[in-house]
Short mmCIF file of C-alpha atoms and ligand atoms in Angstrom, two decimals:
data_model
loop_
_atom_site.label_atom_id
_atom_site.label_comp_id
_atom_site.label_asym_id
_atom_site.label_seq_id
_atom_site.Cartn_x
_atom_site.Cartn_y
_atom_site.Cartn_z
CA UNK A 1 -41.43 1.55 23.90
CA UNK A 2 -43.74 -0.04 21.37
CA UNK A 3 -42.43 -0.87 17.88
CA UNK A 4 -44.69 1.76 16.42
CA UNK A 5 -43.79 4.47 18.86
CA UNK A 6 -41.52 7.09 17.49
CA UNK A 7 -37.86 6.65 18.35
CA UNK A 8 -37.03 10.17 19.28
CA UNK A 9 -33.28 9.69 18.69
CA UNK A 10 -33.90 8.27 15.20
CA UNK A 11 -36.10 11.20 14.41
CA UNK A 12 -33.44 13.70 15.60
CA UNK A 13 -30.85 11.95 13.48
CA UNK A 14 -33.02 11.91 10.43
CA UNK A 15 -33.95 15.53 10.65
CA UNK A 16 -30.37 16.45 11.25
CA UNK A 17 -29.06 14.46 8.31
CA UNK A 18 -31.59 15.69 5.85
CA UNK A 19 -31.26 19.29 6.94
CA UNK A 20 -27.47 19.27 6.97
CA UNK A 21 -27.39 17.48 3.60
CA UNK A 22 -29.64 20.06 2.00
CA UNK A 23 -28.00 22.98 3.71
CA UNK A 24 -24.46 21.95 3.00
CA UNK A 25 -24.85 20.77 -0.54
CA UNK A 26 -27.84 22.59 -1.95
CA UNK A 27 -29.43 19.19 -2.76
CA UNK A 28 -26.22 17.82 -4.29
CA UNK A 29 -24.80 14.83 -2.33
CA UNK A 30 -21.20 14.95 -1.08
CA UNK A 31 -18.84 12.97 -3.37
CA UNK A 32 -18.48 10.23 -0.74
CA UNK A 33 -22.22 9.58 -0.85
CA UNK A 34 -22.10 9.45 -4.65
CA UNK A 35 -19.31 6.83 -4.37
CA UNK A 36 -21.39 4.80 -1.83
CA UNK A 37 -24.40 4.94 -4.12
CA UNK A 38 -22.29 3.56 -6.90
CA UNK A 39 -20.59 0.89 -4.80
CA UNK A 40 -23.80 -0.38 -3.32
CA UNK A 41 -25.59 0.13 -6.66
CA UNK A 42 -28.51 1.94 -5.10
CA UNK A 43 -29.72 2.61 -8.64
CA UNK A 44 -32.49 1.54 -10.95
CA UNK A 45 -29.99 -0.64 -12.66
CA UNK A 46 -32.17 -1.56 -15.60
CA UNK A 47 -32.59 2.12 -16.60
CA UNK A 48 -29.02 3.37 -16.72
CA UNK A 49 -27.95 5.27 -19.77
CA UNK A 50 -24.93 7.36 -20.60
CA UNK A 51 -25.41 11.03 -21.42
CA UNK A 52 -25.13 10.10 -25.12
CA UNK A 53 -28.02 7.64 -24.76
CA UNK A 54 -26.24 4.18 -24.56
CA UNK A 55 -27.43 1.63 -22.10
CA UNK A 56 -25.15 0.79 -19.20
CA UNK A 57 -25.22 -2.74 -17.65
CA UNK A 58 -23.15 -2.97 -14.50
CA UNK A 59 -21.86 -6.51 -14.13
CA UNK A 60 -19.62 -5.39 -11.32
CA UNK A 61 -19.13 -1.81 -9.96
CA UNK A 62 -15.45 -2.38 -9.14
CA UNK A 63 -13.58 -2.18 -5.90
CA UNK A 64 -13.30 1.11 -3.99
CA UNK A 65 -9.74 2.40 -3.79
CA UNK A 66 -8.08 4.66 -1.24
CA UNK A 67 -5.00 5.74 -3.18
CA UNK A 68 -4.60 8.59 -5.66
CA UNK A 69 -6.14 6.81 -8.65
CA UNK A 70 -9.74 6.34 -9.84
CA UNK A 71 -12.37 5.72 -7.20
CA UNK A 72 -13.17 2.16 -8.37
CA UNK A 73 -10.83 -0.43 -9.98
CA UNK A 74 -11.76 -3.53 -11.90
CA UNK A 75 -15.41 -2.70 -12.74
CA UNK A 76 -17.09 -4.79 -15.44
CA UNK A 77 -19.49 -2.88 -17.65
CA UNK A 78 -21.37 -3.34 -20.85
CA UNK A 79 -22.06 -0.06 -22.59
CA UNK A 80 -24.43 0.02 -25.56
CA UNK A 81 -24.12 -2.98 -27.79
CA UNK A 82 -20.42 -3.49 -27.01
CA UNK A 83 -19.03 -6.55 -25.29
CA UNK A 84 -18.52 -6.26 -21.56
CA UNK A 85 -15.20 -4.74 -20.62
CA UNK A 86 -13.24 -4.45 -17.39
CA UNK A 87 -11.88 -1.03 -16.34
CA UNK A 88 -11.94 1.72 -13.80
CA UNK A 89 -14.75 4.09 -12.75
CA UNK A 90 -14.33 7.61 -11.48
CA UNK A 91 -17.09 9.39 -9.49
CA UNK A 92 -17.22 13.18 -9.75
CA UNK A 93 -20.19 15.38 -8.99
CA UNK A 94 -20.18 16.93 -12.48
CA UNK A 95 -18.51 15.95 -15.74
CA UNK A 96 -16.23 18.98 -15.49
CA UNK A 97 -14.41 17.30 -12.61
CA UNK A 98 -12.58 15.17 -15.17
CA UNK A 99 -10.56 18.09 -16.49
CA UNK A 100 -10.93 20.14 -13.34
CA UNK A 101 -9.16 17.54 -11.22
CA UNK A 102 -6.58 16.89 -13.93
CA UNK A 103 -7.69 13.26 -14.54
CA UNK A 104 -7.29 13.80 -18.28
CA UNK A 105 -3.56 14.37 -17.77
CA UNK A 106 -3.02 11.67 -15.15
CA UNK A 107 -1.84 8.31 -16.48
CA UNK A 108 -3.43 6.59 -13.46
CA UNK A 109 -6.79 7.46 -15.00
CA UNK A 110 -6.04 6.00 -18.43
CA UNK A 111 -8.12 2.89 -17.65
CA UNK A 112 -11.32 4.75 -16.77
CA UNK A 113 -14.22 3.39 -18.78
CA UNK A 114 -16.99 5.38 -17.12
CA UNK A 115 -17.37 8.62 -15.26
CA UNK A 116 -20.26 8.52 -12.76
CA UNK A 117 -21.62 11.94 -12.01
CA UNK A 118 -24.51 13.34 -10.03
CA UNK A 119 -25.92 15.54 -12.79
CA UNK A 120 -25.04 15.85 -16.45
CA UNK A 121 -23.39 18.93 -17.95
CA UNK A 122 -21.30 19.92 -20.90
CA UNK A 123 -19.09 16.97 -22.07
CA UNK A 124 -16.00 17.99 -23.99
CA UNK A 125 -14.36 15.80 -26.63
CA UNK A 126 -12.00 13.09 -25.40
CA UNK A 127 -14.04 12.48 -22.31
CA UNK A 128 -14.89 8.95 -21.13
CA UNK A 129 -18.60 7.94 -21.26
CA UNK A 130 -20.61 9.69 -18.56
CA UNK A 131 -23.47 8.28 -16.47
CA UNK A 132 -25.53 10.79 -14.51
CA UNK A 133 -27.35 9.11 -11.60
CA UNK A 134 -29.50 11.89 -10.07
CA UNK A 135 -32.63 10.65 -11.77
CA UNK A 136 -31.83 6.88 -11.42
CA UNK A 137 -31.64 6.42 -7.66
CA UNK A 138 -33.71 3.56 -6.21
CA UNK A 139 -34.79 5.64 -3.20
CA UNK A 140 -34.88 9.33 -2.20
CA UNK A 141 -31.40 10.82 -1.62
CA UNK A 142 -32.06 11.55 2.10
CA UNK A 143 -32.97 7.88 2.68
CA UNK A 144 -29.85 6.72 0.87
CA UNK A 145 -27.75 9.13 2.93
CA UNK A 146 -29.10 7.58 6.11
CA UNK A 147 -28.68 3.91 5.06
CA UNK A 148 -25.34 4.17 3.37
CA UNK A 149 -23.86 6.17 6.20
CA UNK A 150 -23.93 2.97 8.24
CA UNK A 151 -22.49 0.72 5.56
CA UNK A 152 -18.84 -0.01 5.86
CA UNK A 153 -16.85 -2.25 3.59
CA UNK A 154 -17.93 -4.34 0.74
CA UNK A 155 -21.58 -5.20 0.20
CA UNK A 156 -22.26 -8.90 0.72
CA UNK A 157 -23.28 -9.33 -2.89
CA UNK A 158 -19.87 -8.16 -4.02
CA UNK A 159 -17.84 -10.62 -1.98
CA UNK A 160 -15.70 -13.17 -3.81
CA UNK A 161 -17.08 -16.64 -4.61
CA UNK A 162 -14.59 -18.11 -2.17
CA UNK A 163 -16.01 -16.17 0.77
CA UNK A 164 -18.71 -18.83 1.26
CA UNK A 165 -16.40 -21.91 1.48
CA UNK A 166 -13.85 -19.91 3.48
CA UNK A 167 -16.65 -18.82 5.83
CA UNK A 168 -17.40 -22.44 6.53
CA UNK A 169 -13.93 -23.14 7.80
CA UNK A 170 -13.37 -23.09 11.53
CA UNK A 171 -10.87 -20.62 12.84
CA UNK A 172 -7.91 -23.00 13.17
CA UNK A 173 -8.52 -24.38 9.66
CA UNK A 174 -8.56 -20.91 8.14
CA UNK A 175 -5.41 -20.07 9.98
CA UNK A 176 -3.70 -23.28 8.73
CA UNK A 177 -4.70 -22.42 5.14
CA UNK A 178 -3.51 -18.85 5.39
CA UNK A 179 -0.23 -19.92 6.96
CA UNK A 180 0.32 -22.55 4.23
CA UNK A 181 -0.10 -19.75 1.61
CA UNK A 182 2.19 -17.53 3.67
CA UNK A 183 4.97 -20.14 3.59
CA UNK A 184 4.76 -20.22 -0.19
CA UNK A 185 5.22 -16.48 -0.26
CA UNK A 186 8.04 -16.65 2.21
CA UNK A 187 9.88 -19.36 0.29
CA UNK A 188 9.48 -17.45 -3.00
CA UNK A 189 11.15 -14.44 -1.39
CA UNK A 190 13.89 -16.66 -0.03
CA UNK A 191 14.42 -18.19 -3.49
CA UNK A 192 14.86 -14.67 -4.96
CA UNK A 193 17.37 -13.76 -2.29
CA UNK A 194 19.24 -17.03 -2.83
CA UNK A 195 19.49 -16.51 -6.56
CA UNK A 196 20.93 -13.01 -6.13
CA UNK A 197 23.28 -14.11 -3.36
CA UNK A 198 24.91 -16.66 -5.66
CA UNK A 199 26.15 -13.70 -7.79
CA UNK A 200 26.50 -10.90 -5.31
CA UNK A 201 27.17 -12.60 -1.97
CA UNK A 202 24.92 -12.75 1.10
CA UNK A 203 25.83 -9.39 2.63
CA UNK A 204 25.39 -7.37 -0.58
CA UNK A 205 22.05 -9.14 -1.19
CA UNK A 206 20.95 -8.21 2.30
CA UNK A 207 21.66 -4.50 1.58
CA UNK A 208 19.86 -4.68 -1.75
CA UNK A 209 16.79 -6.11 -0.10
CA UNK A 210 16.84 -3.64 2.73
CA UNK A 211 17.08 -0.72 0.28
CA UNK A 212 14.20 -2.15 -1.76
CA UNK A 213 12.12 -2.42 1.34
CA UNK A 214 12.91 1.27 2.07
CA UNK A 215 11.51 2.16 -1.34
CA UNK A 216 8.04 0.84 -0.43
CA UNK A 217 5.93 0.35 -3.47
CA UNK A 218 6.70 3.54 -5.29
CA UNK A 219 10.48 3.72 -5.18
CA UNK A 220 11.80 0.15 -5.25
CA UNK A 221 13.89 0.59 -8.42
CA UNK A 222 15.87 3.76 -7.55
CA UNK A 223 16.50 2.30 -4.12
CA UNK A 224 17.75 -0.94 -5.63
CA UNK A 225 20.03 0.98 -7.99
CA UNK A 226 21.57 2.79 -5.03
CA UNK A 227 22.18 -0.48 -3.22
CA UNK A 228 23.74 -2.04 -6.38
CA UNK A 229 26.25 0.84 -6.67
CA UNK A 230 26.96 1.05 -2.96
CA UNK A 231 30.64 0.07 -3.22
CA UNK A 232 31.34 3.14 -5.40
CA UNK A 233 29.48 5.88 -3.51
CA UNK A 234 30.24 4.58 -0.03
CA UNK A 235 34.01 4.53 -0.48
CA UNK A 236 35.67 7.18 1.77
CA UNK A 237 32.42 8.37 3.35
CA UNK A 238 33.35 8.16 7.05
CA UNK A 239 30.37 9.60 8.99
CA UNK A 240 26.63 9.51 9.00
CA UNK A 241 26.43 12.94 7.49
CA UNK A 242 28.99 12.16 4.78
CA UNK A 243 26.95 9.07 3.78
CA UNK A 244 23.74 11.10 3.78
CA UNK A 245 25.25 13.72 1.48
CA UNK A 246 26.53 11.02 -0.88
CA UNK A 247 23.24 9.18 -0.96
CA UNK A 248 21.17 12.34 -1.54
CA UNK A 249 23.63 13.40 -4.25
CA UNK A 250 23.87 10.06 -6.06
CA UNK A 251 20.13 9.73 -5.65
CA UNK A 252 19.60 12.97 -7.57
CA UNK A 253 17.69 14.41 -4.63
CA UNK A 254 19.80 17.56 -4.16
CA UNK A 255 19.18 20.64 -6.28
CA UNK A 256 21.51 21.18 -9.23
CA UNK A 257 22.27 24.66 -8.00
CA UNK A 258 21.56 26.37 -4.72
CA UNK A 259 19.73 29.66 -4.97
CA UNK A 260 21.32 32.80 -3.57
CA UNK A 261 19.04 32.70 -0.57
CA UNK A 262 19.90 29.12 0.21
CA UNK A 263 23.60 29.71 -0.21
CA UNK A 264 23.71 31.73 2.96
CA UNK A 265 23.56 30.16 6.38
CA UNK A 266 24.56 26.79 7.66
CA UNK A 267 21.47 24.85 6.69
CA UNK A 268 21.46 21.09 6.33
CA UNK A 269 20.79 21.45 2.62
CA UNK A 270 23.72 23.79 2.23
CA UNK A 271 26.15 21.48 4.03
CA UNK A 272 24.90 18.40 2.12
CA UNK A 273 25.22 20.24 -1.15
CA UNK A 274 28.79 21.36 -0.30
CA UNK A 275 29.71 17.78 0.56
CA UNK A 276 28.23 16.36 -2.60
CA UNK A 277 29.73 19.12 -4.79
CA UNK A 278 33.23 17.86 -3.90
CA UNK A 279 32.35 14.31 -4.84
CA UNK A 280 29.96 14.57 -7.68
CA UNK A 281 32.33 14.48 -10.68
CA UNK A 282 33.83 11.17 -9.50
CA UNK A 283 30.39 9.66 -8.97
CA UNK A 284 28.52 11.10 -11.96
CA UNK A 285 28.39 7.65 -13.55
CA UNK A 286 26.09 6.26 -10.88
CA UNK A 287 23.90 9.29 -10.25
CA UNK A 288 20.17 8.89 -10.67
CA UNK A 289 18.01 11.53 -12.29
CA UNK A 290 15.42 13.04 -9.94
CA UNK A 291 12.80 11.78 -12.33
CA UNK A 292 13.58 8.22 -11.27
CA UNK A 293 11.63 8.85 -8.00
CA UNK A 294 7.95 9.02 -7.39
CA UNK A 295 6.80 11.50 -4.78
CA UNK A 296 3.08 11.54 -5.42
CA UNK A 297 1.07 9.69 -2.74
CA UNK A 298 4.19 9.21 -0.57
CA UNK A 299 3.59 10.03 3.09
CA UNK A 300 6.05 12.55 4.56
CA UNK A 301 7.44 9.92 6.93
CA UNK A 302 8.24 7.70 3.86
CA UNK A 303 9.85 10.40 1.76
CA UNK A 304 12.86 8.98 -0.05
CA UNK A 305 15.18 11.62 1.50
CA UNK A 306 14.21 10.48 4.90
CA UNK A 307 14.56 6.79 4.00
CA UNK A 308 18.05 7.46 2.73
CA UNK A 309 18.90 9.27 5.92
CA UNK A 310 17.93 6.10 7.81
CA UNK A 311 19.97 3.89 5.48
CA UNK A 312 23.00 6.17 6.14
CA UNK A 313 22.77 5.36 9.83
CA UNK A 314 22.69 1.66 9.14
CA UNK A 315 25.73 1.93 6.87
CA UNK A 316 27.67 4.15 9.22
CA UNK A 317 27.16 1.77 12.12
CA UNK A 318 29.16 -0.76 10.06
CA UNK A 319 27.83 -3.88 11.83
CA UNK A 320 24.25 -4.34 10.72
CA UNK A 321 24.62 -7.81 9.15
CA UNK A 322 26.50 -8.96 12.23
CA UNK A 323 23.81 -7.71 14.57
CA UNK A 324 21.17 -9.45 12.52
CA UNK A 325 23.13 -12.71 12.74
CA UNK A 326 23.44 -12.22 16.53
CA UNK A 327 19.67 -11.69 16.70
CA UNK A 328 19.15 -14.91 14.75
CA UNK A 329 21.30 -16.86 17.20
CA UNK A 330 19.80 -15.36 20.41
CA UNK A 331 16.90 -16.96 22.26
CA UNK A 332 14.04 -14.47 21.90
CA UNK A 333 10.58 -14.93 23.31
CA UNK A 334 7.68 -14.44 20.93
CA UNK A 335 6.56 -11.30 22.73
CA UNK A 336 9.90 -9.63 22.14
CA UNK A 337 10.41 -10.50 18.48
CA UNK A 338 9.36 -7.20 16.90
CA UNK A 339 10.88 -5.02 19.60
CA UNK A 340 14.24 -6.83 19.57
CA UNK A 341 14.55 -6.49 15.82
CA UNK A 342 13.41 -2.89 16.03
CA UNK A 343 16.23 -2.06 18.34
CA UNK A 344 18.68 -3.13 15.65
CA UNK A 345 17.13 -1.09 12.86
CA UNK A 346 16.15 2.02 14.77
CA UNK A 347 18.62 4.84 14.22
CA UNK A 348 19.89 7.02 17.09
CA UNK A 349 18.69 10.61 17.22
CA UNK A 350 19.74 12.47 14.06
CA UNK A 351 20.64 16.15 14.42
CA UNK A 352 18.46 17.02 11.44
CA UNK A 353 16.25 14.14 10.42
CA UNK A 354 14.77 13.47 13.80
CA UNK A 355 12.94 16.79 13.44
CA UNK A 356 12.33 17.14 9.69
CA UNK A 357 10.29 15.08 7.17
CA UNK A 358 12.35 16.39 4.23
CA UNK A 359 15.41 18.58 3.59
CA UNK A 360 13.33 21.69 3.11
CA UNK A 361 10.38 21.13 5.40
CA UNK A 362 9.72 23.13 8.57
CA UNK A 363 10.98 21.65 11.90
CA UNK A 364 8.55 19.19 13.54
CA UNK A 365 6.88 20.05 16.74
CA UNK A 366 8.10 16.75 18.30
CA UNK A 367 11.04 14.52 17.23
CA UNK A 368 10.00 11.52 15.18
CA UNK A 369 11.91 8.20 14.96
CA UNK A 370 13.45 7.52 11.59
CA UNK A 371 11.85 4.12 11.50
CA UNK A 372 8.19 3.70 12.47
CA UNK A 373 7.37 0.61 14.54
CA UNK A 374 5.12 -0.80 11.81
CA UNK A 375 7.96 -0.85 9.27
CA UNK A 376 9.98 -3.29 11.37
CA UNK A 377 7.48 -5.96 10.47
CA UNK A 378 7.84 -5.32 6.80
CA UNK A 379 11.65 -5.60 7.10
CA UNK A 380 11.24 -8.81 9.07
CA UNK A 381 8.86 -10.72 6.82
CA UNK A 382 10.24 -9.41 3.51
CA UNK A 383 13.97 -9.30 4.15
CA UNK A 384 15.43 -10.43 7.47
CA UNK A 385 13.61 -13.74 8.06
CA UNK A 386 13.75 -15.02 4.47
CA UNK A 387 17.44 -14.01 4.23
CA UNK A 388 18.32 -15.88 7.48
CA UNK A 389 16.13 -18.82 6.55
CA UNK A 390 17.62 -19.41 3.09
CA UNK A 391 21.15 -19.01 4.41
CA UNK A 392 20.36 -21.69 6.97
CA UNK A 393 18.92 -23.88 4.27
CA UNK A 394 21.95 -23.46 2.01
CA UNK A 395 24.17 -24.19 4.96
CA UNK A 396 22.17 -27.25 6.02
CA UNK A 397 21.36 -25.73 9.44
CA UNK A 398 18.04 -27.33 10.24
CA UNK A 399 17.79 -25.80 13.70
CA UNK A 400 18.04 -22.21 12.47
CA UNK A 401 15.72 -23.03 9.52
CA UNK A 402 12.97 -24.19 11.88
CA UNK A 403 13.56 -21.27 14.27
CA UNK A 404 13.18 -18.69 11.46
CA UNK A 405 9.93 -20.46 10.38
CA UNK A 406 8.74 -20.30 14.00
CA UNK A 407 9.49 -16.58 14.19
CA UNK A 408 7.76 -15.88 10.91
CA UNK A 409 4.63 -17.73 11.98
CA UNK A 410 4.67 -15.99 15.37
CA UNK A 411 5.30 -12.43 14.11
CA UNK A 412 2.66 -9.91 15.10
CA UNK A 413 0.44 -8.45 12.43
CA UNK A 414 1.75 -5.60 10.24
CA UNK A 415 0.02 -2.29 9.86
CA UNK A 416 -3.21 -2.54 7.86
CA UNK A 417 -3.19 -1.34 4.24
CA UNK A 418 -5.75 -0.94 1.51
CA UNK A 419 -4.74 -4.21 -0.25
CA UNK A 420 -5.20 -6.20 2.92
CA UNK A 421 -8.41 -4.44 3.82
CA UNK A 422 -9.97 -5.14 0.47
CA UNK A 423 -8.78 -8.76 0.49
CA UNK A 424 -10.23 -9.29 3.97
CA UNK A 425 -13.58 -7.93 2.89
CA UNK A 426 -13.69 -9.72 -0.44
CA UNK A 427 -12.43 -13.14 0.64
CA UNK A 428 -13.28 -13.33 4.31
CA UNK A 429 -16.10 -10.86 4.95
CA UNK A 430 -15.68 -8.23 7.71
CA UNK A 431 -16.22 -10.53 10.63
CA UNK A 432 -13.48 -13.08 10.02
CA UNK A 433 -11.31 -10.38 8.56
CA UNK A 434 -10.83 -8.84 11.94
CA UNK A 435 -9.42 -12.10 13.21
CA UNK A 436 -6.16 -11.98 11.29
CA UNK A 437 -3.87 -11.94 14.21
CA UNK A 438 -0.43 -12.34 12.74
CA UNK A 439 1.81 -11.20 9.94
CA UNK A 440 1.84 -14.72 8.47
CA UNK A 441 -1.94 -14.73 8.05
CA UNK A 442 -1.75 -11.36 6.37
CA UNK A 443 0.98 -12.56 4.03
CA UNK A 444 -1.05 -15.70 3.22
CA UNK A 445 -4.05 -13.64 2.29
CA UNK A 446 -1.94 -11.47 0.01
CA UNK A 447 -0.53 -14.56 -1.65
CA UNK A 448 -4.01 -15.87 -2.41
CA UNK A 449 -4.88 -12.48 -3.99
CA UNK A 450 -1.78 -12.76 -6.10
CA UNK A 451 -2.29 -16.37 -7.11
CA UNK A 452 -6.02 -16.30 -7.78
CA UNK A 453 -7.64 -12.81 -7.72
CA UNK A 454 -5.02 -11.33 -9.98
CA UNK A 455 -5.68 -14.02 -12.55
CA UNK A 456 -9.46 -13.61 -12.49
CA UNK A 457 -11.73 -10.54 -12.46
CA UNK A 458 -14.24 -8.83 -10.15
CA UNK A 459 -16.82 -11.58 -10.96
CA UNK A 460 -14.28 -14.32 -9.96
CA UNK A 461 -14.62 -15.78 -13.49
CA UNK A 462 -12.84 -19.16 -13.82
CA UNK A 463 -11.26 -18.92 -10.39
CA UNK A 464 -10.55 -22.37 -9.01
CA UNK A 465 -9.90 -21.28 -5.47
CA UNK A 466 -13.45 -21.76 -4.13
CA UNK A 467 -13.58 -25.30 -5.47
CA UNK A 468 -10.11 -26.07 -4.11
CA UNK A 469 -11.17 -24.89 -0.62
CA UNK A 470 -14.36 -27.08 -0.80
CA UNK A 471 -12.34 -30.14 -1.93
CA UNK A 472 -9.80 -29.59 0.80
CA UNK A 473 -12.53 -29.49 3.43
CA UNK A 474 -14.13 -32.69 2.11
CA UNK A 475 -10.76 -34.51 1.84
CA UNK A 476 -9.76 -33.52 5.37
CA UNK A 477 -13.17 -34.44 6.75
CA UNK A 478 -13.80 -30.98 8.14
S1 LIG B 501 -11.00 -14.34 -7.66
FE1 LIG B 501 -11.01 -16.31 -6.58
S2 LIG B 501 -9.74 -15.99 -4.76
FE2 LIG B 501 -10.31 -13.97 -5.57
S3 LIG B 501 -12.22 -13.41 -4.44
FE3 LIG B 501 -12.83 -14.41 -6.36
S4 LIG B 501 -13.08 -16.55 -5.82
FE4 LIG B 501 -11.88 -15.60 -4.18
#
């Protein structure tokens, strides 16, 4: 086929896209396309004005998010004659989305400095500045829909300044750098564990770290509180169910009263409530308010009730620290690292929790393990390995120390997450990002983000990391 001949498939695709776009949206783009237009700045950037007539200079459009907050974090904008400021950007099709979606009431949106909309409309008081982009596109909407549909990840122009020197490193050099950063992160965790263990003892510190890890990002503090008060609420609880009832009660996750409907029957909730009702006066001093927990954005499998159900199995088994020590002493091939630790942390089938996400949810179609395979890696790199490593260091056991470092460096990669994904795109570009083979490399990348990106801005202002990478290359003769 000659270059000028029509590519019939491309023509089909084009007609289909344009038609479906117009039919489905009546000429208005879907919100995802509006976000892509903003991220890739497919705008006449020198002609942008807010609906109240102020010029908008986009020094950086911010980084796309996947959580429940604004669509872009860390944008740098200059609006009117004001100095450039850093903040968040929210994309909605119309200005009314701000109130309609409840952003005005949501503290996660307090840092929004611009609302990007497709077309202007009535703007009520107390609204952030609004930029309507319908008349400022740099190409027809149908063309943008086609091009941006194929774009994934961060545009090259928005990559960090370190992506160039990092891109010049050969694979083994990049791995060595990431692993060096990972060891800093690992040792920092170990130092935190060691400091706490001096006051609370090794075993109590292990429980506190495990509970923290079960809290994920959102519920670290209530989980830690429960671990810190464990001696009180665990006393006398002699079965998995008894511990679950105590944990749910002390955690403030049981209703204050059961409704008449719930009082009947032998439901799990009813039995847990009965168990807690007998104990609650004696444990009132360590009970958490329900408000201590965050439920928004928590996946069902990570619901705090379910995490506490898992912890109750660990506690009821009575020998978790001993099993971890035995795992440390055993000879384990690299290919079995995650599975062998997973066998220690996985709970046996639970009469209720194997088939429910929460206390009140409908039964699941298929039983689900209380601990997902991906979580074992989080427990390993954040708790188990640093705990064992620092104990070995304090005890002068060089052999165990080296073995825990070896296991850390050999551990398979954790599940991907939005922080890692963005860091890969920003620092490494998509191609090298896909080569992060192990958990240590992932940890190293997150440490660089913490040490450098979090002290700079979206434009990488004053970040020394690119220069450090270049100097390192030169010094090492790479
Ligand atoms: S802030 Fe520094 S480390 Fe982060 S992307 Fe920019 S240059 Fe790289």
